[in-house]
Structure formats: C-alpha cells, structure tokens
Coordinates of C-alpha atoms in Angstrom, one line a residue:
M1 CA 110.4 92.1 92.3
K2 CA 113.4 91.7 93.9
R3 CA 114.7 92.2 97.3
G4 CA 117.9 93.1 99.0
G5 CA 119.3 95.2 96.4
G6 CA 116.0 95.1 94.1
R7 CA 113.2 97.2 93.7
I8 CA 111.5 97.1 97.3
P9 CA 113.9 96.4 100.2
F10 CA 112.5 94.1 103.0
V11 CA 112.3 96.2 106.1
P12 CA 110.1 94.8 108.7
S13 CA 107.6 96.8 110.8
P14 CA 108.1 96.9 114.4
M15 CA 105.6 94.3 116.4
D16 CA 104.7 97.4 118.1
V17 CA 103.7 98.9 115.2
V18 CA 102.1 95.5 113.7
E19 CA 99.6 95.7 116.7
K20 CA 98.8 99.0 116.1
M21 CA 97.8 98.3 112.1
L22 CA 96.1 95.6 113.3
S23 CA 93.7 97.1 116.0
L24 CA 92.8 99.6 113.5
A25 CA 91.7 97.5 110.8
D26 CA 90.1 95.4 113.0
P27 CA 90.2 91.8 111.2
K28 CA 87.1 89.9 111.6
P29 CA 87.5 85.9 112.1
D30 CA 85.1 85.5 108.9
E31 CA 87.6 88.3 107.2
L32 CA 90.8 87.7 104.9
L33 CA 93.6 89.6 105.5
V34 CA 96.3 90.0 102.6
D35 CA 99.5 91.4 103.5
L36 CA 101.3 92.6 100.0
G37 CA 105.2 92.2 100.0
S38 CA 104.9 90.1 103.5
G39 CA 108.6 89.7 104.5
D40 CA 109.2 87.5 107.4
G41 CA 105.1 87.3 107.8
R42 CA 104.9 89.1 111.1
I43 CA 101.6 90.9 109.8
V44 CA 99.5 87.4 108.4
I45 CA 100.9 85.3 111.6
S46 CA 99.7 88.0 114.0
A47 CA 96.6 88.7 112.3
A48 CA 95.9 84.7 112.1
E49 CA 96.7 84.1 115.9
R50 CA 95.4 87.4 117.5
Y51 CA 92.2 88.0 115.2
R52 CA 91.4 84.7 114.5
C53 CA 91.3 85.8 110.6
R54 CA 92.7 84.2 107.3
A55 CA 95.8 85.8 106.4
L56 CA 97.7 85.9 103.4
G57 CA 101.3 86.9 102.8
V58 CA 102.3 87.8 98.7
E59 CA 106.0 87.8 98.9
M60 CA 108.8 87.6 96.4
D61 CA 111.9 86.4 98.6
E62 CA 111.9 82.4 98.4
K63 CA 113.9 82.6 101.5
L64 CA 111.2 85.1 103.5
V65 CA 108.2 82.6 102.1
E66 CA 110.1 79.6 103.6
E67 CA 110.8 81.3 107.0
S68 CA 106.7 83.0 107.1
L69 CA 105.8 79.0 106.3
R70 CA 108.2 77.6 109.2
K71 CA 107.0 80.2 111.7
A72 CA 103.4 79.6 110.8
L73 CA 103.7 75.7 111.1
R74 CA 105.7 76.4 114.4
R75 CA 102.7 78.0 116.1
N76 CA 100.3 75.6 114.3
L77 CA 98.1 78.4 112.0
L78 CA 98.9 76.6 108.4
D79 CA 95.0 76.6 108.8
R80 CA 94.7 80.0 108.4
V81 CA 97.9 81.5 107.3
R82 CA 99.1 80.9 103.4
I83 CA 102.0 82.6 102.0
V84 CA 102.6 82.8 98.2
R85 CA 105.2 83.6 96.3
G86 CA 104.4 86.1 93.7
D87 CA 104.6 89.6 92.6
L88 CA 102.9 92.2 94.3
H89 CA 101.6 93.9 91.5
A90 CA 99.9 91.2 90.0
Y91 CA 98.3 89.4 93.2
E92 CA 94.4 89.2 92.7
L93 CA 93.0 91.2 96.0
A94 CA 89.0 90.8 95.1
D95 CA 88.3 88.7 98.4
A96 CA 90.4 90.5 100.5
N97 CA 88.9 92.4 103.4
V98 CA 91.8 93.9 104.9
V99 CA 95.5 94.8 102.8
A100 CA 98.2 95.8 105.2
L101 CA 101.0 97.5 103.4
Y102 CA 104.7 98.9 104.1
L103 CA 105.9 99.8 101.0
L104 CA 107.4 103.0 99.4
P105 CA 104.9 105.8 97.4
K106 CA 106.3 104.6 94.4
T107 CA 104.6 101.4 94.8
L108 CA 101.5 102.8 96.3
K109 CA 100.7 104.9 93.8
A110 CA 101.1 101.9 91.2
L111 CA 98.4 99.9 93.2
K112 CA 96.4 103.0 94.0
P113 CA 93.4 101.8 91.4
R114 CA 93.2 98.0 92.4
L115 CA 93.4 99.0 96.4
L116 CA 90.6 101.9 95.5
S117 CA 88.4 99.2 93.4
L118 CA 88.0 96.7 96.9
P119 CA 84.8 96.0 97.9
R120 CA 83.0 98.8 100.0
G121 CA 84.0 98.1 103.7
S122 CA 87.5 96.7 102.7
R123 CA 89.8 98.3 104.7
I124 CA 93.7 99.6 104.1
V125 CA 96.2 99.9 106.6
C126 CA 99.5 101.7 105.6
H127 CA 102.7 101.8 107.5
D128 CA 104.6 105.0 107.3
F129 CA 103.5 105.8 104.0
P130 CA 100.3 106.9 102.7
I131 CA 98.4 106.3 99.9
P132 CA 99.3 109.4 97.4
G133 CA 96.7 111.3 96.7
V134 CA 93.8 109.9 99.3
A135 CA 93.1 111.1 102.6
P136 CA 93.0 108.5 105.3
D137 CA 90.2 107.9 107.8
E138 CA 92.4 107.6 110.4
V139 CA 96.2 108.6 111.1
A140 CA 97.7 107.0 114.4
R141 CA 101.3 107.1 115.5
V142 CA 103.0 104.9 117.4
R143 CA 106.7 105.7 119.2
S144 CA 108.4 102.2 118.3
L145 CA 110.2 100.7 121.6
R146 CA 112.5 98.7 119.3
D147 CA 114.0 101.8 117.1
G148 CA 112.9 104.6 119.2
R149 CA 110.9 106.2 116.1
I150 CA 107.4 107.3 115.7
H151 CA 105.6 105.6 113.1
R152 CA 102.5 107.1 111.2
I153 CA 99.8 104.2 110.4
Y154 CA 97.3 105.3 107.7
L155 CA 93.7 103.4 107.7
Y156 CA 91.4 103.6 104.6
E157 CA 88.2 102.2 104.4
V158 CA 86.6 101.4 100.8
R159 CA 83.7 103.1 100.2

C-alpha cells in the first residue's frame, strides 16, 4: 500500500478527534493499542503518553515511520512505542487490545474478518468511517477546532 498517490492517502486525524478516540477506547497501562496506517504516529504517541499503554503503529511510508520514531524519542516514549514499516493487511493483530483506524470503507471491509476475530473485550475505534455491516457499540461526534468539521468516531467492542 503506497501513500501519496497510492491506494491509502495520509490524512491525519485532528488532535481533538484523537483525544476522543482514545477516551472512548480507554486503553489500560497493561494493554496494547495498534494503529494500522499510523501516519505521523500521533495516535500511538498520545496513547502511550496519556494512557501509559504500549502502542504500536504500522505504517508503509518510510518517512512517516522515521518522523514517528523521532517524535517518540523526543518524548522519551521508546519503552512503550513501536513503529514498524509494514503492510496493514499483513500485520498480526492477535495481541491487540485496542485497534485504532482512520481508513476508507473498502479497506475496513477487507480488514473486517481480522478485526472481528480479535480477542473478546478488545476495542476497535474508527474515525469517520464505520466497519461496513457491523453495528457500533457507540458513536460519538466531535467538531474539530482544526477544520471545523463534525467527525464521527465509531467504537466497537468484540464479544
């Protein structure tokens, strides 16, 4: 999956949206949050910083991986943050307690079987696009101060 001209564009979630995503998912210090298509690392870094959880970003763009690692290093979070260069479709999710996603519906549909097979009690939080054909447990709306738009956040708990 390529960024910028490829199939999955890099569009960062506004920080006020990130904060709401994390408050809904509520990662615990002993849990692992995985962000598929982690971009500049803002979700994983915020999760590790505010919730003290372990956080892993999976990103294809080498420059964004490097940027994320620099941010984690500056914040002294490398003990809790990992950023790997890889294909989000191939990355193993078995250890994830929380999965964060800002992906297009087609990609969410392709990931759906893997997401729904996460361990019971795992949470999935999606920005703007729901998992096709799956009813969310909660939907929140956030008017972002950055762009003035109302963003939807979908929370799913695996049962």
